[in-house]
Structure formats: C-alpha cells, structure tokens
C-alpha cells in the first residue's frame, strides 16, 4: 500500500492558500471542490509521497486539542522545495512573488546550495533549493 506523508499547517484563508500554492506555485491541489471552490481537504502535492494539508484554525484545533497554533510570524518549521537548477529557484521565487509571497531571503548561493526563502499568505516559510550536484 502506498502512503503519503501529510504535513498539516493552519491557514486563515483557504482561498488565498489555494491560489498561492496552486496557481501561484503551480503545485497540484487534488480533490473534490467545496462550496468555496477549494478542494476539501485542501492538500498540496509537494512531491512523491508528501503532501501539505492546510487546515482552518478551528479544524486545526480539533486535531491538536489543548495546544494552540503558532501565531503569524512564528517560525516552527521550514518546508524545503527541491528543484533541479538555480534557474528553477529564480523562476519559482518570481512565481511566488507574483502570487503575493513575501520574499524573506532572495536567491543566493549558500554552502548548502542555491536557495531562497518565501513566506506564504499565512506566513509559513518555504525554502526553494537547488542542492549542489555532489549531494544528489
């Protein structure tokens, strides 16, 4: 049986999150559409076997009883989106910027690869990275 790892994070605006990840970044958002025109549940395919599920705060609270979600601007995790080449980092950052992302760190060479960091509409951080060929 094939299973996907699902990373769940809260979202305050399903429509904005769907537009950002789907149309903005070009990532698949499969599933039947709900009344707001967004798949329910809202899941984004990050790569083979890995999905991001964006859950409204009320629903997120049902999954995490007794715990509060981190407020906007609080960094608890960093999702890395691997791409093949530095030009792909540049292109994806520009797509994200056009979709309303805050570019937290512009594309640059680092010791761990060519990368940039953007924030989605809820402030969650995504690092777009082309790793050095020696790591692949």
Coordinates of C-alpha atoms in Angstrom, one line a residue:
X1 CA 0.0 0.0 0.0
X2 CA 1.4 3.4 -1.0
X3 CA 1.0 6.1 1.7
X4 CA 1.8 9.8 1.6
X5 CA 3.3 11.7 4.5
X6 CA 1.0 14.6 5.2
X7 CA 2.2 17.8 6.9
X8 CA -0.7 19.8 8.4
X9 CA -0.4 23.6 9.0
X10 CA -3.1 26.1 9.8
X11 CA -4.4 28.6 7.3
X12 CA -6.7 31.6 8.0
X13 CA -7.7 31.9 4.3
X14 CA -8.3 28.7 2.3
X15 CA -9.0 30.6 -0.9
X16 CA -5.8 32.6 -0.7
X17 CA -3.7 29.5 0.3
X18 CA -5.2 27.5 -2.7
X19 CA -4.5 30.4 -5.1
X20 CA -0.9 30.7 -3.8
X21 CA 0.1 27.0 -3.9
X22 CA -2.0 26.0 -6.9
X23 CA -2.0 28.8 -9.5
X24 CA 0.9 30.7 -7.9
X25 CA 3.5 28.0 -7.4
X26 CA 1.9 25.5 -9.9
X27 CA 1.7 22.7 -7.4
X28 CA -1.2 20.2 -7.7
X29 CA -4.1 20.6 -5.3
X30 CA -6.2 17.5 -5.9
X31 CA -9.6 16.7 -4.5
X32 CA -13.3 17.5 -4.9
X33 CA -14.2 21.2 -4.7
X34 CA -16.2 22.5 -1.7
X35 CA -18.6 25.4 -1.8
X36 CA -15.8 28.0 -1.7
X37 CA -14.2 26.5 -4.9
X38 CA -11.3 25.0 -3.0
X39 CA -10.6 21.2 -2.6
X40 CA -11.7 19.8 0.7
X41 CA -9.5 18.9 2.3
X42 CA -7.1 21.4 0.9
X43 CA -3.9 19.4 0.2
X44 CA -0.9 20.4 -1.9
X45 CA 1.3 17.8 -3.5
X46 CA 4.8 18.7 -2.6
X47 CA 6.5 15.7 -4.2
X48 CA 6.1 12.0 -4.5
X49 CA 4.7 10.7 -1.2
X50 CA 4.5 14.1 0.5
X51 CA 1.5 16.4 0.8
X52 CA 0.8 19.7 2.7
X53 CA -2.6 20.0 4.2
X54 CA -3.8 23.5 5.1
X55 CA -6.5 23.5 7.8
X56 CA -8.6 26.4 9.1
X57 CA -7.8 27.2 12.7
X58 CA -11.0 25.6 14.1
X59 CA -10.2 22.3 12.4
X60 CA -6.6 22.5 13.3
X61 CA -7.7 22.8 17.0
X62 CA -9.7 19.6 16.7
X63 CA -6.5 17.8 15.6
X64 CA -4.4 19.4 18.3
X65 CA -6.6 19.6 21.4
X66 CA -5.1 21.6 24.3
X67 CA -2.4 23.1 22.0
X68 CA -2.6 26.5 20.2
X69 CA -1.3 27.1 16.7
X70 CA 1.7 29.3 16.4
X71 CA 0.8 32.9 15.6
X72 CA 1.7 34.6 12.3
X73 CA 5.4 35.3 12.0
X74 CA 6.4 32.5 14.4
X75 CA 8.7 30.0 12.8
X76 CA 8.2 26.4 13.8
X77 CA 9.2 24.7 10.6
X78 CA 10.7 25.4 7.2
X79 CA 9.5 23.4 4.2
X80 CA 12.1 22.9 1.6
X81 CA 11.0 22.5 -2.1
X82 CA 13.8 21.0 -4.1
X83 CA 14.3 22.0 -7.7
X84 CA 16.8 20.9 -10.3
X85 CA 18.9 24.0 -11.0
X86 CA 19.5 27.6 -9.8
X87 CA 17.4 28.9 -12.7
X88 CA 14.5 26.9 -11.3
X89 CA 14.9 28.6 -7.9
X90 CA 14.8 32.0 -9.6
X91 CA 11.7 31.1 -11.6
X92 CA 9.8 29.7 -8.7
X93 CA 10.6 32.7 -6.5
X94 CA 9.3 35.0 -9.2
X95 CA 6.1 32.9 -9.4
X96 CA 5.7 33.1 -5.7
X97 CA 6.4 36.9 -5.6
X98 CA 3.8 37.4 -8.3
X99 CA 1.3 35.3 -6.2
X100 CA 1.8 37.6 -3.3
X101 CA 4.6 35.9 -1.4
X102 CA 6.9 37.8 0.9
X103 CA 10.5 37.0 -0.3
X104 CA 12.3 36.6 3.1
X105 CA 15.7 35.7 1.5
X106 CA 16.4 36.5 -2.1
X107 CA 18.0 33.7 -4.2
X108 CA 21.7 33.3 -3.4
X109 CA 24.5 30.8 -3.2
X110 CA 24.9 29.2 0.2
X111 CA 27.2 26.4 1.4
X112 CA 24.1 24.0 1.2
X113 CA 23.0 25.1 -2.3
X114 CA 21.4 27.9 -4.3
X115 CA 18.3 28.8 -2.4
X116 CA 15.7 31.4 -1.4
X117 CA 13.1 31.6 1.2
X118 CA 9.5 32.9 0.7
X119 CA 6.5 33.2 3.1
X120 CA 3.0 32.0 2.0
X121 CA -0.1 34.1 2.8
X122 CA -0.2 32.7 6.3
X123 CA 3.5 33.4 6.9
X124 CA 4.7 29.8 6.7
X125 CA 8.2 29.6 5.3
X126 CA 9.2 27.7 2.2
X127 CA 12.8 27.3 1.1
X128 CA 13.3 26.7 -2.6
X129 CA 16.7 25.0 -3.1
X130 CA 18.8 23.6 -5.9
X131 CA 21.3 21.4 -3.9
X132 CA 24.9 21.0 -5.1
X133 CA 25.3 18.2 -7.6
X134 CA 27.5 16.4 -5.2
X135 CA 24.5 15.9 -2.8
X136 CA 22.2 14.5 -5.4

